[in-house]
């Protein structure tokens, strides 16, 4: 399989450092949140970056499915909640995701069908399938 697109980012300093894309379009301070014993403050976390990527990718996948299904949806939005959890199996950590999708102009049954199909199509969903818990909600 050949790559259609490749992008790169480099992190330095872990949760107390920076992360930047190779083209410097993304260049962000990282911070460990207070909930994890860090100082909090200005900056982002890997979980926030994952939430941004997953929500954008899922909303894009939803757009593709809506077009394929010829559904009459006037607008969509997707919020991804990334949960940082204690992993009891190895005394480490893991994440879980709740996808909250809003589809304007269709009934809940149609929205659920479109969201389920988007979940099967979304590259982030494919990458996480079987690796993390993902809950789908229609809001």
mmCIF file of C-alpha atoms in Angstrom:
data_model
loop_
_atom_site.group_PDB
_atom_site.id
_atom_site.type_symbol
_atom_site.label_atom_id
_atom_site.label_comp_id
_atom_site.label_asym_id
_atom_site.label_seq_id
_atom_site.Cartn_x
_atom_site.Cartn_y
_atom_site.Cartn_z
ATOM 1 C CA UNK A 1 0.000 0.000 0.000
ATOM 2 C CA UNK A 2 1.466 3.369 -0.953
ATOM 3 C CA UNK A 3 0.897 6.476 1.134
ATOM 4 C CA UNK A 4 -1.394 9.122 -0.330
ATOM 5 C CA UNK A 5 -0.192 11.658 2.225
ATOM 6 C CA UNK A 6 2.416 11.727 4.975
ATOM 7 C CA UNK A 7 2.842 14.269 7.739
ATOM 8 C CA UNK A 8 5.193 14.376 10.685
ATOM 9 C CA UNK A 9 5.445 15.964 14.095
ATOM 10 C CA UNK A 10 8.188 15.779 16.684
ATOM 11 C CA UNK A 11 7.759 15.977 20.437
ATOM 12 C CA UNK A 12 10.541 16.930 22.811
ATOM 13 C CA UNK A 13 10.411 17.026 26.571
ATOM 14 C CA UNK A 14 7.401 14.739 27.011
ATOM 15 C CA UNK A 15 4.415 16.287 28.762
ATOM 16 C CA UNK A 16 6.543 19.289 29.757
ATOM 17 C CA UNK A 17 7.949 20.052 26.299
ATOM 18 C CA UNK A 18 6.793 21.025 22.844
ATOM 19 C CA UNK A 19 5.320 19.338 19.820
ATOM 20 C CA UNK A 20 5.756 20.731 16.319
ATOM 21 C CA UNK A 21 4.950 19.626 12.817
ATOM 22 C CA UNK A 22 7.869 19.525 10.408
ATOM 23 C CA UNK A 23 6.431 22.505 8.518
ATOM 24 C CA UNK A 24 5.918 24.424 11.811
ATOM 25 C CA UNK A 25 2.207 24.994 11.079
ATOM 26 C CA UNK A 26 1.621 23.201 14.386
ATOM 27 C CA UNK A 27 3.955 24.303 17.186
ATOM 28 C CA UNK A 28 2.524 23.866 20.664
ATOM 29 C CA UNK A 29 3.621 23.889 24.274
ATOM 30 C CA UNK A 30 2.814 20.641 26.093
ATOM 31 C CA UNK A 31 1.689 20.644 29.697
ATOM 32 C CA UNK A 32 0.850 17.951 32.208
ATOM 33 C CA UNK A 33 -2.651 18.621 33.585
ATOM 34 C CA UNK A 34 -3.260 19.188 37.284
ATOM 35 C CA UNK A 35 -5.405 16.028 37.332
ATOM 36 C CA UNK A 36 -2.230 14.038 36.620
ATOM 37 C CA UNK A 37 -0.146 15.869 39.195
ATOM 38 C CA UNK A 38 1.251 18.410 36.761
ATOM 39 C CA UNK A 39 1.180 22.184 36.944
ATOM 40 C CA UNK A 40 -1.613 22.650 34.391
ATOM 41 C CA UNK A 41 -1.637 26.053 32.777
ATOM 42 C CA UNK A 42 -1.140 27.128 29.196
ATOM 43 C CA UNK A 43 -0.439 24.346 26.773
ATOM 44 C CA UNK A 44 -2.007 21.251 25.352
ATOM 45 C CA UNK A 45 -1.873 17.526 26.085
ATOM 46 C CA UNK A 46 -1.455 14.497 23.815
ATOM 47 C CA UNK A 47 -5.062 13.590 24.665
ATOM 48 C CA UNK A 48 -6.313 16.994 23.512
ATOM 49 C CA UNK A 49 -4.382 16.628 20.264
ATOM 50 C CA UNK A 50 -5.864 13.145 19.783
ATOM 51 C CA UNK A 51 -9.374 14.506 20.448
ATOM 52 C CA UNK A 52 -8.853 17.238 17.844
ATOM 53 C CA UNK A 53 -7.582 14.785 15.243
ATOM 54 C CA UNK A 54 -10.234 12.154 15.896
ATOM 55 C CA UNK A 55 -13.139 14.621 15.862
ATOM 56 C CA UNK A 56 -11.938 16.219 12.596
ATOM 57 C CA UNK A 57 -11.318 12.857 10.931
ATOM 58 C CA UNK A 58 -14.656 11.434 12.086
ATOM 59 C CA UNK A 59 -16.568 14.514 10.883
ATOM 60 C CA UNK A 60 -14.831 14.185 7.515
ATOM 61 C CA UNK A 61 -15.758 10.492 7.331
ATOM 62 C CA UNK A 62 -19.332 11.412 8.225
ATOM 63 C CA UNK A 63 -19.394 13.891 5.316
ATOM 64 C CA UNK A 64 -18.254 11.148 2.928
ATOM 65 C CA UNK A 65 -20.921 8.711 4.183
ATOM 66 C CA UNK A 66 -23.642 11.364 3.946
ATOM 67 C CA UNK A 67 -22.700 11.938 0.296
ATOM 68 C CA UNK A 68 -22.538 8.180 -0.451
ATOM 69 C CA UNK A 69 -25.928 7.608 1.171
ATOM 70 C CA UNK A 70 -27.422 10.741 -0.438
ATOM 71 C CA UNK A 71 -28.754 11.711 2.989
ATOM 72 C CA UNK A 72 -30.250 15.143 3.468
ATOM 73 C CA UNK A 73 -28.237 16.426 6.411
ATOM 74 C CA UNK A 74 -27.959 20.195 6.739
ATOM 75 C CA UNK A 75 -24.924 20.226 9.065
ATOM 76 C CA UNK A 76 -22.770 18.036 11.288
ATOM 77 C CA UNK A 77 -20.489 18.452 14.238
ATOM 78 C CA UNK A 78 -18.443 15.883 16.115
ATOM 79 C CA UNK A 79 -17.021 16.268 19.608
ATOM 80 C CA UNK A 80 -14.500 13.653 20.753
ATOM 81 C CA UNK A 81 -14.053 13.259 24.504
ATOM 82 C CA UNK A 82 -10.771 11.494 25.231
ATOM 83 C CA UNK A 83 -10.699 9.876 28.663
ATOM 84 C CA UNK A 84 -7.347 9.218 30.363
ATOM 85 C CA UNK A 85 -7.778 6.068 32.472
ATOM 86 C CA UNK A 86 -5.825 3.890 34.852
ATOM 87 C CA UNK A 87 -5.077 0.526 33.214
ATOM 88 C CA UNK A 88 -5.571 -2.081 35.906
ATOM 89 C CA UNK A 89 -3.994 -4.820 33.773
ATOM 90 C CA UNK A 90 -0.471 -3.388 33.928
ATOM 91 C CA UNK A 91 -0.663 -0.537 36.444
ATOM 92 C CA UNK A 92 -0.209 1.913 33.561
ATOM 93 C CA UNK A 93 -2.625 4.121 31.657
ATOM 94 C CA UNK A 94 -4.912 3.919 28.656
ATOM 95 C CA UNK A 95 -7.434 6.069 26.837
ATOM 96 C CA UNK A 96 -11.040 5.677 25.804
ATOM 97 C CA UNK A 97 -13.060 7.909 23.498
ATOM 98 C CA UNK A 98 -16.654 9.078 23.422
ATOM 99 C CA UNK A 99 -17.760 10.377 20.024
ATOM 100 C CA UNK A 100 -20.685 12.803 20.287
ATOM 101 C CA UNK A 101 -22.111 13.405 16.813
ATOM 102 C CA UNK A 102 -24.757 15.976 15.946
ATOM 103 C CA UNK A 103 -26.510 15.689 12.594
ATOM 104 C CA UNK A 104 -28.940 18.452 11.761
ATOM 105 C CA UNK A 105 -31.970 17.642 9.622
ATOM 106 C CA UNK A 106 -32.351 13.868 10.095
ATOM 107 C CA UNK A 107 -34.148 11.685 12.607
ATOM 108 C CA UNK A 108 -32.207 9.834 15.295
ATOM 109 C CA UNK A 109 -32.428 6.434 13.551
ATOM 110 C CA UNK A 110 -30.959 7.847 10.326
ATOM 111 C CA UNK A 111 -28.304 9.726 12.297
ATOM 112 C CA UNK A 112 -27.321 6.528 14.132
ATOM 113 C CA UNK A 113 -27.041 4.608 10.853
ATOM 114 C CA UNK A 114 -24.850 7.320 9.306
ATOM 115 C CA UNK A 115 -22.640 7.549 12.413
ATOM 116 C CA UNK A 116 -22.207 3.759 12.545
ATOM 117 C CA UNK A 117 -21.157 3.745 8.879
ATOM 118 C CA UNK A 118 -18.789 6.685 9.459
ATOM 119 C CA UNK A 119 -17.243 4.786 12.375
ATOM 120 C CA UNK A 120 -16.562 1.815 10.099
ATOM 121 C CA UNK A 121 -15.065 4.168 7.471
ATOM 122 C CA UNK A 122 -13.044 6.638 9.598
ATOM 123 C CA UNK A 123 -9.259 6.029 9.581
ATOM 124 C CA UNK A 124 -8.977 6.928 13.292
ATOM 125 C CA UNK A 125 -11.759 4.464 14.116
ATOM 126 C CA UNK A 126 -10.026 1.790 12.061
ATOM 127 C CA UNK A 127 -6.724 2.485 13.832
ATOM 128 C CA UNK A 128 -8.269 2.240 17.283
ATOM 129 C CA UNK A 129 -10.597 -0.697 16.556
ATOM 130 C CA UNK A 130 -10.048 -3.339 19.206
ATOM 131 C CA UNK A 131 -7.413 -1.217 20.955
ATOM 132 C CA UNK A 132 -9.484 1.295 22.903
ATOM 133 C CA UNK A 133 -13.097 1.591 23.917
ATOM 134 C CA UNK A 134 -15.039 3.958 21.652
ATOM 135 C CA UNK A 135 -18.601 4.952 22.528
ATOM 136 C CA UNK A 136 -20.820 6.544 19.869
ATOM 137 C CA UNK A 137 -23.529 9.022 20.884
ATOM 138 C CA UNK A 138 -26.026 10.980 18.840
ATOM 139 C CA UNK A 139 -26.602 14.381 20.405
#
